[in-house]
Short mmCIF file of C-alpha atoms and ligand atoms in Angstrom, two decimals:
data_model
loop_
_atom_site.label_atom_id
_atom_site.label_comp_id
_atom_site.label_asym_id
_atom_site.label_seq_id
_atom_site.Cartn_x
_atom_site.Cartn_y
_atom_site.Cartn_z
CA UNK A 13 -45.52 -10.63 3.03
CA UNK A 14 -43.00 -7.65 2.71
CA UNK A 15 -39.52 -8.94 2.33
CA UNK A 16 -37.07 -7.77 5.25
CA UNK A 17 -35.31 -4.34 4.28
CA UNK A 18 -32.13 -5.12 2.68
CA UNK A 19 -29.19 -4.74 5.39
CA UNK A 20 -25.79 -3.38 3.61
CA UNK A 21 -23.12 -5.53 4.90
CA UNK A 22 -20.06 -3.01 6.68
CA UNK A 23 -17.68 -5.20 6.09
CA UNK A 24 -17.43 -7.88 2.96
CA UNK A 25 -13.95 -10.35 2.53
CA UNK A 26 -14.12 -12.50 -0.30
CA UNK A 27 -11.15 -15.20 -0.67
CA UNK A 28 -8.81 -13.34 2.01
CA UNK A 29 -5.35 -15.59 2.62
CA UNK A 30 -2.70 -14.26 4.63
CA UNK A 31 0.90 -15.92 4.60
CA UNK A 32 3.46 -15.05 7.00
CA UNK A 33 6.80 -15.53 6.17
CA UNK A 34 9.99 -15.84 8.32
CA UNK A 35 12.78 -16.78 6.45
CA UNK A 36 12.55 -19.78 4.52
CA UNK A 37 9.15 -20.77 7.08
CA UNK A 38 6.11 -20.19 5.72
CA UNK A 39 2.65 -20.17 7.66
CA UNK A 40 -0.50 -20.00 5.87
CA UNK A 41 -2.57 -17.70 8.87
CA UNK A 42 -5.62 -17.30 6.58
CA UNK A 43 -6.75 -20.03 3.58
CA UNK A 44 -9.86 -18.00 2.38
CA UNK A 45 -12.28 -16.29 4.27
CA UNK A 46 -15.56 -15.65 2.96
CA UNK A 47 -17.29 -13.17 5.00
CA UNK A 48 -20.08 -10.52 5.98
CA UNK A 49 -20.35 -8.21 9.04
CA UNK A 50 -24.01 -6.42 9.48
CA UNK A 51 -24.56 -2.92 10.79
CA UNK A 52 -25.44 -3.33 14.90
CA UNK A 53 -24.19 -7.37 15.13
CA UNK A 54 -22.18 -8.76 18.04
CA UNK A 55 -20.21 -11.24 16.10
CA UNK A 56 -17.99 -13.66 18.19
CA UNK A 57 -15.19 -14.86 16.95
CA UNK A 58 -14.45 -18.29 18.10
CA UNK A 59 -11.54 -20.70 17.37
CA UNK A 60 -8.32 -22.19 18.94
CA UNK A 61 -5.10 -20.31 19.86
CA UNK A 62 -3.51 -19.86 16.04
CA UNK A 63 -6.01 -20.25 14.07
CA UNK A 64 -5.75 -16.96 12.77
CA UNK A 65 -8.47 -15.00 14.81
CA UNK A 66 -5.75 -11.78 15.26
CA UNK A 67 -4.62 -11.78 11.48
CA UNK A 68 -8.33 -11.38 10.33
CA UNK A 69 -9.37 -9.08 12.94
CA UNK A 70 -6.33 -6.59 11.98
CA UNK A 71 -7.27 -6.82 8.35
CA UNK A 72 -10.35 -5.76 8.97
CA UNK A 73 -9.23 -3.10 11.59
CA UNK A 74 -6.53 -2.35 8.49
CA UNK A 75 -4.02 -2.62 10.98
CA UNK A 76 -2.96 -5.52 8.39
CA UNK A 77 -3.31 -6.08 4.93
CA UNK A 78 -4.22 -9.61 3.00
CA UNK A 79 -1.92 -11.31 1.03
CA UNK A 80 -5.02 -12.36 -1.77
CA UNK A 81 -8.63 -11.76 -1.71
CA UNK A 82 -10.61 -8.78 -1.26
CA UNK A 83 -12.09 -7.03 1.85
CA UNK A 84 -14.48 -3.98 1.52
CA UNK A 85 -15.85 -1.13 4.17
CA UNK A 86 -19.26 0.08 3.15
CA UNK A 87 -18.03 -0.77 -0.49
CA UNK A 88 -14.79 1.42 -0.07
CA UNK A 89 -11.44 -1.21 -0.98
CA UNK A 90 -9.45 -1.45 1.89
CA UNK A 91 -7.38 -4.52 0.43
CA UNK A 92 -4.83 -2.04 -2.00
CA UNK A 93 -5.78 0.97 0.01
CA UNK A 94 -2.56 3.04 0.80
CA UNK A 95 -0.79 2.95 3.96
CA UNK A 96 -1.85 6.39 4.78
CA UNK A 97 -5.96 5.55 3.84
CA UNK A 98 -5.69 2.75 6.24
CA UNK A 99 -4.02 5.43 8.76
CA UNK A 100 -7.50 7.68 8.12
CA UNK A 101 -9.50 4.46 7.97
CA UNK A 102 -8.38 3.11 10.98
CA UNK A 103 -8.68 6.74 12.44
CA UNK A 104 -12.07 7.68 11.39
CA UNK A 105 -14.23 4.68 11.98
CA UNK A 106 -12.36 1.29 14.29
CA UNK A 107 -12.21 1.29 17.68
CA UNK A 108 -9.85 -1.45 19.01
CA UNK A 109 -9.52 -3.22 22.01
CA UNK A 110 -6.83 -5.80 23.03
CA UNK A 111 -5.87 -7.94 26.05
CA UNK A 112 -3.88 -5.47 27.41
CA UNK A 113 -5.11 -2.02 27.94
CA UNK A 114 -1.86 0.12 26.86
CA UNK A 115 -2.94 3.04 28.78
CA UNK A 116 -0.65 6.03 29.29
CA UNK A 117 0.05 5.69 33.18
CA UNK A 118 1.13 9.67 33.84
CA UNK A 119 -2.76 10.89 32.67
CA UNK A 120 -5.77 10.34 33.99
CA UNK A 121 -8.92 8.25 33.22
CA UNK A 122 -10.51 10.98 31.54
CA UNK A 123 -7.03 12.07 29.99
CA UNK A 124 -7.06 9.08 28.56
CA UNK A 125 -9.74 8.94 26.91
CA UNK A 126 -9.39 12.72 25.88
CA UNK A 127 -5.75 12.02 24.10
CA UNK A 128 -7.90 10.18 21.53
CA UNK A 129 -10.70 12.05 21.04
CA UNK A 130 -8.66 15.39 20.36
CA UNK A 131 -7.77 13.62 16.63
CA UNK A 132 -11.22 12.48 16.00
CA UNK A 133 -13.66 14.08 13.47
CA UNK A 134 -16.53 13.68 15.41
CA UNK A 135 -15.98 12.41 18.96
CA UNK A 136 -18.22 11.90 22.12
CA UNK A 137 -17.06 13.77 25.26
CA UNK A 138 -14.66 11.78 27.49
CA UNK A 139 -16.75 11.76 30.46
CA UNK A 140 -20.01 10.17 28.31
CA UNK A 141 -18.11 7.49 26.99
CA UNK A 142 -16.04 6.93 30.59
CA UNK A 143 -19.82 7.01 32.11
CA UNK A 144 -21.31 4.18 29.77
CA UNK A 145 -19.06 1.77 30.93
CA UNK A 146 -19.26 2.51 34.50
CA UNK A 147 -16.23 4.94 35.10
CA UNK A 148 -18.41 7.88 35.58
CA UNK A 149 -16.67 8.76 39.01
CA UNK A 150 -13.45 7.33 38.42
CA UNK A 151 -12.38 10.44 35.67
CA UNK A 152 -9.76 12.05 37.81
CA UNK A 153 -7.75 8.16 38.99
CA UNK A 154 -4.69 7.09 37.10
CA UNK A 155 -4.63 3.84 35.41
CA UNK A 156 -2.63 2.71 39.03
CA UNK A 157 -5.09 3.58 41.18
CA UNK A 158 -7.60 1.00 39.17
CA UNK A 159 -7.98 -2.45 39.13
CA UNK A 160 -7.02 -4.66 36.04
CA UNK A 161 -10.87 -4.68 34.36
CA UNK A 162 -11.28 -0.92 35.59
CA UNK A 163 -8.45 -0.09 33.10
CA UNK A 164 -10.54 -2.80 30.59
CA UNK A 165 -13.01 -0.26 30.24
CA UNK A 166 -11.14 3.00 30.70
CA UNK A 167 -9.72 1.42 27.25
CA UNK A 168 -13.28 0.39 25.96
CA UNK A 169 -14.02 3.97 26.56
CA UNK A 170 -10.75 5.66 24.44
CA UNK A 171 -12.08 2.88 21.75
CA UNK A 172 -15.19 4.29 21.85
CA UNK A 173 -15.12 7.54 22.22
CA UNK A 174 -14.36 8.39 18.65
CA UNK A 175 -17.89 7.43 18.04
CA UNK A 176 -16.22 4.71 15.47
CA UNK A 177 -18.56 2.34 13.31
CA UNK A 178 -16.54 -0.62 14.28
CA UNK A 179 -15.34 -1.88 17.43
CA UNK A 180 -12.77 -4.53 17.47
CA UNK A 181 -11.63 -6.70 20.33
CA UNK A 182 -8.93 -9.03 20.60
CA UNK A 183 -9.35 -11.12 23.93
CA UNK A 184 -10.48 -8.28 26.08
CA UNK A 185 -10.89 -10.07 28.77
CA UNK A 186 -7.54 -12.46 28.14
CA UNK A 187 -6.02 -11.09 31.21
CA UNK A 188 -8.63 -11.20 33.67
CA UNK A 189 -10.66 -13.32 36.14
CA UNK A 190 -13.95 -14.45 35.02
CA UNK A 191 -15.80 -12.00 37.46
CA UNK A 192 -13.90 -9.43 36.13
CA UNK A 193 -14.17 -10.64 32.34
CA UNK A 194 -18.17 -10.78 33.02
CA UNK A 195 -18.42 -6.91 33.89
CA UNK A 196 -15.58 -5.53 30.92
CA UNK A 197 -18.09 -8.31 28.48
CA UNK A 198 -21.45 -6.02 30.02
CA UNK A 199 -19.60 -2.76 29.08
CA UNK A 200 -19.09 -4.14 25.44
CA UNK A 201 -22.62 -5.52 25.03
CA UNK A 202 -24.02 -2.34 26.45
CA UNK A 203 -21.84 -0.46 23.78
CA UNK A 204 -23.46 -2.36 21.44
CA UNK A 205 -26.57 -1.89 22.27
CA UNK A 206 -26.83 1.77 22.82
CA UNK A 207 -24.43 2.82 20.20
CA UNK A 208 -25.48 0.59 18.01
CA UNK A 209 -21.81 -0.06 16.87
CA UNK A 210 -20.86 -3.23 14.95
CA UNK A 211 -18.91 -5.46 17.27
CA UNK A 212 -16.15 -8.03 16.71
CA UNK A 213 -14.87 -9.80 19.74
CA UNK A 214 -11.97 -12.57 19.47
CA UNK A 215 -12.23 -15.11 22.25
CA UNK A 216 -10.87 -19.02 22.49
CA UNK A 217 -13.52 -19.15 25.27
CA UNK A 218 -16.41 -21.03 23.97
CA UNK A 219 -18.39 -19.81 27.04
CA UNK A 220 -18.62 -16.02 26.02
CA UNK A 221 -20.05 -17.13 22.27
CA UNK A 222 -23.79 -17.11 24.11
CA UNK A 223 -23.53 -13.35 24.27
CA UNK A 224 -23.51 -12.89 20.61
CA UNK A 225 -26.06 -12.51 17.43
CA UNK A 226 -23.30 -14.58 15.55
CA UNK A 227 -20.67 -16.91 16.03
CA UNK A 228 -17.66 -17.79 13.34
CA UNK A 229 -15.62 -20.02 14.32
CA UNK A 230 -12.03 -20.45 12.71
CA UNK A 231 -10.30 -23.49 12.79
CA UNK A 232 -6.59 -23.51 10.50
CA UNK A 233 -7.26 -20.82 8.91
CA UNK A 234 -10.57 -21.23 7.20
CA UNK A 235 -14.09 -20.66 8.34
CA UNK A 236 -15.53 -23.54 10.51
CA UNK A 237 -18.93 -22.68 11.42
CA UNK A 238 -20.98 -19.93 11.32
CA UNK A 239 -23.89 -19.87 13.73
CA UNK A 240 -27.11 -17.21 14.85
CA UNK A 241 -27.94 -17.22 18.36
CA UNK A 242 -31.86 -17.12 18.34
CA UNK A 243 -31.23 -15.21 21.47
CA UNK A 244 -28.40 -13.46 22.79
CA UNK A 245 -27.70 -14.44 26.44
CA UNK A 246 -26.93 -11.26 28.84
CA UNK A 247 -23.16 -11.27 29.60
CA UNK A 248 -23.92 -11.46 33.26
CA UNK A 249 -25.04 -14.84 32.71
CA UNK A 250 -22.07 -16.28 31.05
CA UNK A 251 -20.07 -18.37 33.04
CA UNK A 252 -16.87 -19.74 32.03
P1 ADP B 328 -5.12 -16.59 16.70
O1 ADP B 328 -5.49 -15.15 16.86
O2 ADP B 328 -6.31 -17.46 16.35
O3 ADP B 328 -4.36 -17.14 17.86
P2 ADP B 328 -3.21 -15.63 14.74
O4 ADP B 328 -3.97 -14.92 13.70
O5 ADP B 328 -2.52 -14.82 15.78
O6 ADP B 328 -4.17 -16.72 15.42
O7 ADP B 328 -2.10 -16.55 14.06
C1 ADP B 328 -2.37 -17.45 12.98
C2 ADP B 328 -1.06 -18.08 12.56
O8 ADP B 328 -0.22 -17.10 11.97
C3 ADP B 328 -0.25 -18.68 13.70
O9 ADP B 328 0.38 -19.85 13.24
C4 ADP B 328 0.76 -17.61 14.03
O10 ADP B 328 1.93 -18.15 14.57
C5 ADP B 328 1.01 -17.00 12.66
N1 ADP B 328 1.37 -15.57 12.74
C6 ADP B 328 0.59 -14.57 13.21
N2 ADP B 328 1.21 -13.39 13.10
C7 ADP B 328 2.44 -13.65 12.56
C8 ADP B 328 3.56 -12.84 12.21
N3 ADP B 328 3.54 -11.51 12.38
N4 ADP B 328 4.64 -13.46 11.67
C9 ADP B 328 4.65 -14.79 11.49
N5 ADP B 328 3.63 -15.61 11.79
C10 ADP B 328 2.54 -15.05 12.32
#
């Protein structure tokens, strides 16, 4: 029998810990994660509110750095990288989504998405990436003329359209109603399917983990549980 074709993890953290500090306060966000992200996955991120979901997410995005351990991108060091490699990291290959869609409100949809594109090295047109999640028709609206998970995936679209490698998302659908939530989560998956681009989405909603090829959940800090889904279940099917 032929073994499987060896998959190079993107991502690789070994022992990361992250301490915050405020004064003479200390909170230990991050005790040692151990951890591997494939090429293609939708990896859920599960856990409860502060158990440091966001701090490992935005040292992976490099919007953060560790305060031990090691994290790699395709065997590059991002834990001791520079402030300005993390800048052309960050730039280059992560897309990032968050709960709130910090569009500009004087440009359009497609101006939007455009503002990003114009400083990326290789970048999809605007109106392909507005198109694959649904926005197709909506390129000339401003952000006000759209409802709350219409602007959801005017921002999935900016995060995408830099054709990055990684797409990170930090409760994307946080601020919405599960309806809502359901069509921004069938944007992402269909992201992820046709782009094939490694996807990280935080939730506290054990109801969206069904969607994903893997599920780690964090619980004070630390790893919990990782588990496969032998089948992912279609976003329009979650119910939560
Ligand atoms: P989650 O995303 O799971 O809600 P976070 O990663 O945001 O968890 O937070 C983990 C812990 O670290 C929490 O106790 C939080 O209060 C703390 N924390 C996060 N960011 C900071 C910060 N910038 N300064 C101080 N404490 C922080």
């Amino acid at each position: 029998m032929n073994a499987p074709p060896p998959t190079e993890p993107v991502f690789i953290a070994r022992g990361l810990t992250k301490t915050y500090r405020m004064g003479e306060v200390e909170v230990q966000a991050l005790r040692g994660i151990d951890l591997e992200l494939f090429r293609g996955e939708l990896v859920v991120l599960l856990g409860p509110s502060g158990s440091g979901k966001s701090t490992l997410l935005n040292i992976l995005g490099g919007l953060d750095t560790p305060s031990s351990g090691e994290v790699f991108y395709l065997g590059q060091r991002l834990s001791g990288a520079s402030e300005a490699e993390l800048t052309r990291f960050r730039r280059e290959h992560v897309g990032f989504v968050f709960q709130f869609y910090n569009l500009i409100p004087s440009l359009t949809v497609r101006e939007n998405v455009a503002a990003v594109t114009e400083i990326a090295p290789s970048p999809m047109p605007p109106e392909e990436a507005l198109k694959l999640v649904g926005l197709g028709e909506r390129l000339d609206h401003f952000p006000a003329q759209l409802s709350g998970g219409e602007q959801q995936r005017v921002a999935i679209a900016r995060a995408i359209a830099k054709n990055p490698s990684v797409l990170l998302c930090d409760e994307p659908t946080g601020a919405l109603d599960s309806a809502t939530g359901v069509v921004v989560l069938e944007a992402l998956e269909k992201v992820n399917r046709e782009l094939g681009t490694l996807t990280v989405l935080i939730t506290h909603n054990a109801g969206i983990a069904a969607m994903a090829d893997r599920v780690i959940r964090l619980s004070d800090g630390r790893i919990a549980e990782v588990r496969a889904n032998p089948l992912r279940k279609p976003a329009r099917e979650l119910s939560w």
